[in-house]
mmCIF file of C-alpha atoms in Angstrom:
data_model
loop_
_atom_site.group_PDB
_atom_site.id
_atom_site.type_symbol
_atom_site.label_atom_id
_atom_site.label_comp_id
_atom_site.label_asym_id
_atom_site.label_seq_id
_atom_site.Cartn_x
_atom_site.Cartn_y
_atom_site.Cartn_z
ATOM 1 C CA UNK Z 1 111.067 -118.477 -53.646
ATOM 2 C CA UNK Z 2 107.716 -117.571 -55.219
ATOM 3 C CA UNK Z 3 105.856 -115.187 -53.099
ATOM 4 C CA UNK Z 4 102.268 -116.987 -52.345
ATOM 5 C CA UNK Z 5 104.747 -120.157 -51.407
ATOM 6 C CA UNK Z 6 106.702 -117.944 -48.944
ATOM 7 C CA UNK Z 7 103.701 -116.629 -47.981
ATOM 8 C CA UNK Z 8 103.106 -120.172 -46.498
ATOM 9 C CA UNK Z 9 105.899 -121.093 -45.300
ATOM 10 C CA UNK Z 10 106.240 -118.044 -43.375
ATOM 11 C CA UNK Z 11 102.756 -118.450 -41.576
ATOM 12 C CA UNK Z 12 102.803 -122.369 -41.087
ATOM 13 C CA UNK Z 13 106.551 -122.703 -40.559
ATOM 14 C CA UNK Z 14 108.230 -126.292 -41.441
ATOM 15 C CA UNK Z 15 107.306 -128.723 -38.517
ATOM 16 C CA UNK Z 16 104.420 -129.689 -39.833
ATOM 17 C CA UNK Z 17 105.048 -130.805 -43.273
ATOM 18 C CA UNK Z 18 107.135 -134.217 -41.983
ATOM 19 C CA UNK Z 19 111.152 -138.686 -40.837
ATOM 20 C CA UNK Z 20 123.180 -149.598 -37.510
ATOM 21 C CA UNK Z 21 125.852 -146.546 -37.427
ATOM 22 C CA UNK Z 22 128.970 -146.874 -35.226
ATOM 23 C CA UNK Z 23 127.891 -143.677 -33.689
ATOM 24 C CA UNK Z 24 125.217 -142.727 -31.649
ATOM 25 C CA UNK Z 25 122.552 -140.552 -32.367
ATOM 26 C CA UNK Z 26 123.434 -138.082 -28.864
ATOM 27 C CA UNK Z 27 127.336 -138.036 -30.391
ATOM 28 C CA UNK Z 28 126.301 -136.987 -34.246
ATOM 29 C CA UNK Z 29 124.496 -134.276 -32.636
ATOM 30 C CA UNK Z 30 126.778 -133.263 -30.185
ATOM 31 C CA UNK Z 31 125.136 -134.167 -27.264
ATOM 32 C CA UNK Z 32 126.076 -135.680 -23.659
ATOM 33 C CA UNK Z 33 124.425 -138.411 -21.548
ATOM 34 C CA UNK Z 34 123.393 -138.151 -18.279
ATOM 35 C CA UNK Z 35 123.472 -140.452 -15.321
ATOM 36 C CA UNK Z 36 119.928 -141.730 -16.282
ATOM 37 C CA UNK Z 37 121.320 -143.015 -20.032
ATOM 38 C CA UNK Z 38 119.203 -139.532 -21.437
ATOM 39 C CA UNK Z 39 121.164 -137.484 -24.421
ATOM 40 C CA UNK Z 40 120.339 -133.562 -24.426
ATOM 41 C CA UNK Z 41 121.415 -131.525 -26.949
ATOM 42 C CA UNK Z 42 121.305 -127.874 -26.797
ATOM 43 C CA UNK Z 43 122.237 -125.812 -29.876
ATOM 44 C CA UNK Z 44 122.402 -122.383 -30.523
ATOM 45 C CA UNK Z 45 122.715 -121.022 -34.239
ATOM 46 C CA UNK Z 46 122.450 -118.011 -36.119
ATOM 47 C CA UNK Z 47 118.163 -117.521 -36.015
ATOM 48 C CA UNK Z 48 117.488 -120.540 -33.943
ATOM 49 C CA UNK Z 49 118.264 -122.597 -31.282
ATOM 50 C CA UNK Z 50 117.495 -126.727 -31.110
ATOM 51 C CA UNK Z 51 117.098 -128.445 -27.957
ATOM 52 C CA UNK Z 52 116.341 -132.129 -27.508
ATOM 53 C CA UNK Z 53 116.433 -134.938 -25.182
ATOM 54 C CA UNK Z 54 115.711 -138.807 -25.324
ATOM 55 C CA UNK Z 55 116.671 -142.309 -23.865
ATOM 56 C CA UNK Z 56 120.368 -142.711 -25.061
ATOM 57 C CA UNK Z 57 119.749 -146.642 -25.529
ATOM 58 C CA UNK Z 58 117.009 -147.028 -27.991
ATOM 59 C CA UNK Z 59 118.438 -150.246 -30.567
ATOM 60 C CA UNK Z 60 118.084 -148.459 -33.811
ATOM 61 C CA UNK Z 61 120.003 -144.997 -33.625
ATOM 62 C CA UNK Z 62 120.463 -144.578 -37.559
ATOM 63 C CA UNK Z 63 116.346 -143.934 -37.258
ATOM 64 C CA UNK Z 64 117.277 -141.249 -34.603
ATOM 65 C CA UNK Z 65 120.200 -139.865 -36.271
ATOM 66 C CA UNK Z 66 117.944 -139.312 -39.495
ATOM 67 C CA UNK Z 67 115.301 -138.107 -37.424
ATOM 68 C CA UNK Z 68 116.887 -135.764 -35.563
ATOM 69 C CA UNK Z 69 119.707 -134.137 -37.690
ATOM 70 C CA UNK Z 70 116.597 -133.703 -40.200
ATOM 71 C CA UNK Z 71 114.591 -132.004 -37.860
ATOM 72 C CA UNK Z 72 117.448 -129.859 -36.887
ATOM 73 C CA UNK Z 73 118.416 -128.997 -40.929
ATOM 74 C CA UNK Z 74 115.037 -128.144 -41.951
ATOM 75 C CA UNK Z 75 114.769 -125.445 -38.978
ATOM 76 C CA UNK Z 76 118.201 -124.173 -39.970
ATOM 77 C CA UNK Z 77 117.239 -123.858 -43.787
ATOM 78 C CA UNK Z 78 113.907 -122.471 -42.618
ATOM 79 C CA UNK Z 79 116.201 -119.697 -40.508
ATOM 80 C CA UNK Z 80 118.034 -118.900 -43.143
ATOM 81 C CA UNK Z 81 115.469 -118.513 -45.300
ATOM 82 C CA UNK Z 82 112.998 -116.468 -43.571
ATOM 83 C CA UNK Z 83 115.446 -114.966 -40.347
ATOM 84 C CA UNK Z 84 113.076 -114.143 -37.619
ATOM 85 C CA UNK Z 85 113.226 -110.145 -38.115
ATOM 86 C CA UNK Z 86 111.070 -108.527 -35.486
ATOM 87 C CA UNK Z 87 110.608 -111.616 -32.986
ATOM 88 C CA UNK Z 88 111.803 -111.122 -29.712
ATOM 89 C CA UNK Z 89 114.101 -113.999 -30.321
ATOM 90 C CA UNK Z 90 115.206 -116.886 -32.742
ATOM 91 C CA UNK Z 91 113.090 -119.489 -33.154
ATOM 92 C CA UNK Z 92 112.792 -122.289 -30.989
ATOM 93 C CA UNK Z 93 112.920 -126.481 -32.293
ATOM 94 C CA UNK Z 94 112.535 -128.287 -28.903
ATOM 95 C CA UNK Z 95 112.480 -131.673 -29.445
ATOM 96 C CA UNK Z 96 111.720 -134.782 -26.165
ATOM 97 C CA UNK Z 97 111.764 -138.016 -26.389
ATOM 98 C CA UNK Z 98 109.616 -140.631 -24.356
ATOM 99 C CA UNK Z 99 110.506 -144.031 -23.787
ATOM 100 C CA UNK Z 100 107.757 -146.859 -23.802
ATOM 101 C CA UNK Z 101 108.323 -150.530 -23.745
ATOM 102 C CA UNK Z 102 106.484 -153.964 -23.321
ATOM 103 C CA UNK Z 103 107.275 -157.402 -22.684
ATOM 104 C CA UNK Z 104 111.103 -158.817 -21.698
ATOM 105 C CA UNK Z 105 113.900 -156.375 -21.448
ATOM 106 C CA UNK Z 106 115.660 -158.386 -23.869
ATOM 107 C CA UNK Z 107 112.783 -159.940 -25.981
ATOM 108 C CA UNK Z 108 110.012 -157.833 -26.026
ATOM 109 C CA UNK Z 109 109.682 -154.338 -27.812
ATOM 110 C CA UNK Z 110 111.231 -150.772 -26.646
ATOM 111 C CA UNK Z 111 109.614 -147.643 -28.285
ATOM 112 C CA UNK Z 112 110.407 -143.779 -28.275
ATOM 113 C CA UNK Z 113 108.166 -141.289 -28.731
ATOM 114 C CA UNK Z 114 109.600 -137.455 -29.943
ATOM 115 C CA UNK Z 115 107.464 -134.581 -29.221
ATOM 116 C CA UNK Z 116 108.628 -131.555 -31.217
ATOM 117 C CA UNK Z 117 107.360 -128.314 -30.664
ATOM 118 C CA UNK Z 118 108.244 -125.736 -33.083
ATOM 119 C CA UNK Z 119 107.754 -122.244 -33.074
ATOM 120 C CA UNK Z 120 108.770 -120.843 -36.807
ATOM 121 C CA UNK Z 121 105.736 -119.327 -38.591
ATOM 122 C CA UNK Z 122 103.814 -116.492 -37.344
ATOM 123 C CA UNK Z 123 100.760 -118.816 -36.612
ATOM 124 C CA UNK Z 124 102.827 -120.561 -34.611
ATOM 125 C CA UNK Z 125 104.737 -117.680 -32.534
ATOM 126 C CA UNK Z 126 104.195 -118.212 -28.741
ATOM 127 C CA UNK Z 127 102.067 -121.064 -29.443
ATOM 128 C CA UNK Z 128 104.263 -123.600 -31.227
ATOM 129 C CA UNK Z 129 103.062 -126.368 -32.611
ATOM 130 C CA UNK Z 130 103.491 -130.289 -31.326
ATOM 131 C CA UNK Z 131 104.461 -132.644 -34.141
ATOM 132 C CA UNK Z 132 104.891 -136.685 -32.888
ATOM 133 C CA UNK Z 133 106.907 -138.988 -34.217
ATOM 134 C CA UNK Z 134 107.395 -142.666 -32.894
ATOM 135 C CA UNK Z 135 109.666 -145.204 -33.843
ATOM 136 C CA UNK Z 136 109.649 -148.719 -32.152
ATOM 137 C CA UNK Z 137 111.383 -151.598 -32.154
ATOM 138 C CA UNK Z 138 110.868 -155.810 -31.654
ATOM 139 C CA UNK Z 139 114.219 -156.685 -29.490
ATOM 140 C CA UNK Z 140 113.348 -160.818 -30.400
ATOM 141 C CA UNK Z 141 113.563 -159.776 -34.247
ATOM 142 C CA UNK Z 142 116.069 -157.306 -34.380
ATOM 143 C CA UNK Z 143 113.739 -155.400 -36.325
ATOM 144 C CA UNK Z 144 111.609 -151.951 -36.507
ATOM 145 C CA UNK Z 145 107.930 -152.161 -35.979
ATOM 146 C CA UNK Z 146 105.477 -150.458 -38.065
ATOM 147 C CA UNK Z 147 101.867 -150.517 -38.752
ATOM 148 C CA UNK Z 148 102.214 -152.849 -41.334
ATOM 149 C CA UNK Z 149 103.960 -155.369 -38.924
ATOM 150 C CA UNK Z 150 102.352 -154.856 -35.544
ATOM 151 C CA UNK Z 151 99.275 -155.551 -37.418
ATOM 152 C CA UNK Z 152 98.139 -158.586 -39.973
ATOM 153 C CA UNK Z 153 98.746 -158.355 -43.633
ATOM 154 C CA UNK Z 154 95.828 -156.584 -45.135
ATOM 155 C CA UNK Z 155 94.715 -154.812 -41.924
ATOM 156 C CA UNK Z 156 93.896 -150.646 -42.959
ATOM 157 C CA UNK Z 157 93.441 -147.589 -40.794
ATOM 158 C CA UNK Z 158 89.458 -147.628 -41.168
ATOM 159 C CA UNK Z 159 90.390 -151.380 -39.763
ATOM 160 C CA UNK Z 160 91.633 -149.933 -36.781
ATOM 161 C CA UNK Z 161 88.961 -147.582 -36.291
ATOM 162 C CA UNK Z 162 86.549 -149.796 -36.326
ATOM 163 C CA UNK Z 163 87.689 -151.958 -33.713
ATOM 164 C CA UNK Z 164 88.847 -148.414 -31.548
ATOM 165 C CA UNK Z 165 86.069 -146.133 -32.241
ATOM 166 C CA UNK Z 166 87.665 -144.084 -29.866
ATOM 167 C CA UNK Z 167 90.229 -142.968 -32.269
ATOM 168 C CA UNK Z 168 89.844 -139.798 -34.722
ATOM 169 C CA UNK Z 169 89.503 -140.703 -38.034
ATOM 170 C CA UNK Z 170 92.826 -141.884 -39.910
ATOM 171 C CA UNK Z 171 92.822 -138.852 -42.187
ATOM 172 C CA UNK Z 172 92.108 -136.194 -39.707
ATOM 173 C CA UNK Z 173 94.762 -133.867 -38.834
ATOM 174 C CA UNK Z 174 98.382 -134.789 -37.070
ATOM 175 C CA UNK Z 175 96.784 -138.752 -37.096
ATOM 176 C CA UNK Z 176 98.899 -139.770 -40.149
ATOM 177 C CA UNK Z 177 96.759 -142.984 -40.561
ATOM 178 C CA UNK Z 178 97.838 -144.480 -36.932
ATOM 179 C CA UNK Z 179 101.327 -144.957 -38.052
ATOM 180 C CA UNK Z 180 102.879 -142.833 -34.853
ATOM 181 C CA UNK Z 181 102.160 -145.487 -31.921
ATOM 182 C CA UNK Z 182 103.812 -146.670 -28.654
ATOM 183 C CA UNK Z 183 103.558 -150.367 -27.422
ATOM 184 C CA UNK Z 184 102.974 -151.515 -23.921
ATOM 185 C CA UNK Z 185 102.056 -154.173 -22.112
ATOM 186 C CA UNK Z 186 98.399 -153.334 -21.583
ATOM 187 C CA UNK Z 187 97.950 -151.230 -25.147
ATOM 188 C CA UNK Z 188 98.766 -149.336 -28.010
ATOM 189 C CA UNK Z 189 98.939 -145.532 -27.504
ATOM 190 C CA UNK Z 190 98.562 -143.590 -30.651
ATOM 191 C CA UNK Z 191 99.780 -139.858 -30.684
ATOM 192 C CA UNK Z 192 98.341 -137.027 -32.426
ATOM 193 C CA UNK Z 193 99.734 -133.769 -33.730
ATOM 194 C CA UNK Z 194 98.286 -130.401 -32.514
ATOM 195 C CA UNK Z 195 98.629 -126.562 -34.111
ATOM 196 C CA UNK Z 196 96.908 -123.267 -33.265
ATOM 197 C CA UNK Z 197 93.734 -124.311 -34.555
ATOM 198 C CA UNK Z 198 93.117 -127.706 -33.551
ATOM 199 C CA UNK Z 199 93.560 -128.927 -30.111
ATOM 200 C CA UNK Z 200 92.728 -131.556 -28.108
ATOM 201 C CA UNK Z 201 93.639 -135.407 -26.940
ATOM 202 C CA UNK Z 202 97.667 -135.460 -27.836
ATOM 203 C CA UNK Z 203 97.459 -139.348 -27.332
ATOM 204 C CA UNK Z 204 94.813 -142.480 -27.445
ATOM 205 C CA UNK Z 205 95.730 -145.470 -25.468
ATOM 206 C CA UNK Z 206 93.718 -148.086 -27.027
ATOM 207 C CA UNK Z 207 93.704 -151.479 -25.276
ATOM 208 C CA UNK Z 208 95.277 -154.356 -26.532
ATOM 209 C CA UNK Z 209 91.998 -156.796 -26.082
ATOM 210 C CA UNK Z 210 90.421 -154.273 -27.891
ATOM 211 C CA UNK Z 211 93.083 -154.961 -31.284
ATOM 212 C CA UNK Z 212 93.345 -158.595 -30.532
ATOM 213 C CA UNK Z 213 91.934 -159.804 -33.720
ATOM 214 C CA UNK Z 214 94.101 -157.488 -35.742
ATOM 215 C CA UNK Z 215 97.439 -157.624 -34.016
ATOM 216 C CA UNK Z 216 100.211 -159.605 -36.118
#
């Protein structure tokens, strides 16, 4: 690896550069489900250790399986790579998903959330950094939902701004132009990535009546 590139790796870490099978995403990770339909996973490996946990039942588990086992490679490559000499211990990828959902339980739209927090990097050592990343789903379709189809054709980020002025701009850090979002009944809750150096609101719930005249 060239030097000034593992110079960055090593200080930012890799969380923050970011992600219909027969088998669930809690079995190709090795998981179990509890009595509340949750999968954890807890993993231990040689320089790190992975821990997650989310709703067992979301529709589209080849989006968690990618999202997930990815998660979990890159922090074992990163391991291997750069082993965490001189920390007190490996590093940590812990990894929770939140479940959201509006409308009928068997027509309306169920979303989860993941909140990763990631330690690797020496920035980020005991102070790990939060990463989101949302994936939702329209139960009446049988389809994913993404900013280009919870909102009309043609509709941009600044769009969205402009009717939510509450909202950081679309190109500021950990907003990735809107595109990690939650549906509910009442809203749209956007989520936000923090680090070290920039803090603040982890998630915007802007109203629905406020995006009425954008929503698809």
């Amino acid at each position: 690896m060239n030097k000034s590139l593992a110079a960055v790796v090593l200080v930012a870490g890799f969380g923050m550069v970011p992600a219909a099978a027969a088998q669930s995403a809690c079995d190709a990770l090795g998981g179990t489900v509890d009595t509340a339909a949750v999968c954890h996973v807890d993993r231990a490996d040689a320089g790190f250790r992975f821990e997650a946990s989310f709703p067992a039942g979301y529709p589209d588990q080849q989006a968690l399986t990618d999202y997930l086992t990815g998660q979990r490679d890159r922090m074992a490559d990163y391991a291997a790579k750069i082993p965490p000499t001189g920390r007190g211990t490996g590093y940590a990828l812990s990894i929770t998903g939140k479940p959201y959902h509006s409308g009928a339980p068997v027509a309306g739209t169920q979303s989860v959330v993941f909140a990763a927090q990631n330690d690797s990097g020496a920035a980020n050592e005991g102070r790990p950094s939060t990463s989101y990343t949302a994936f939702n789903y329209d139960l009446g379709r049988g389809a994913p939902i993404t900013f280009a189809t919870l909102f009309k054709p043609g509709t941009t980020p600044a769009d969205v701004q402009a009717a939510a002025p509450d909202l950081p701009a679309p190109d500021d850090f950990g907003v990735h132009g809107y595109r990690n979002f939650a549906l509910t009944d009442e809203a749209v809750v956007v989520f936000i990535d923090q680090d070290f150096l920039h803090a603040g609101r982890r998630s915007i719930s802007i109203p629905r009546t406020a995006l009425a005249a954008l929503l698809a």
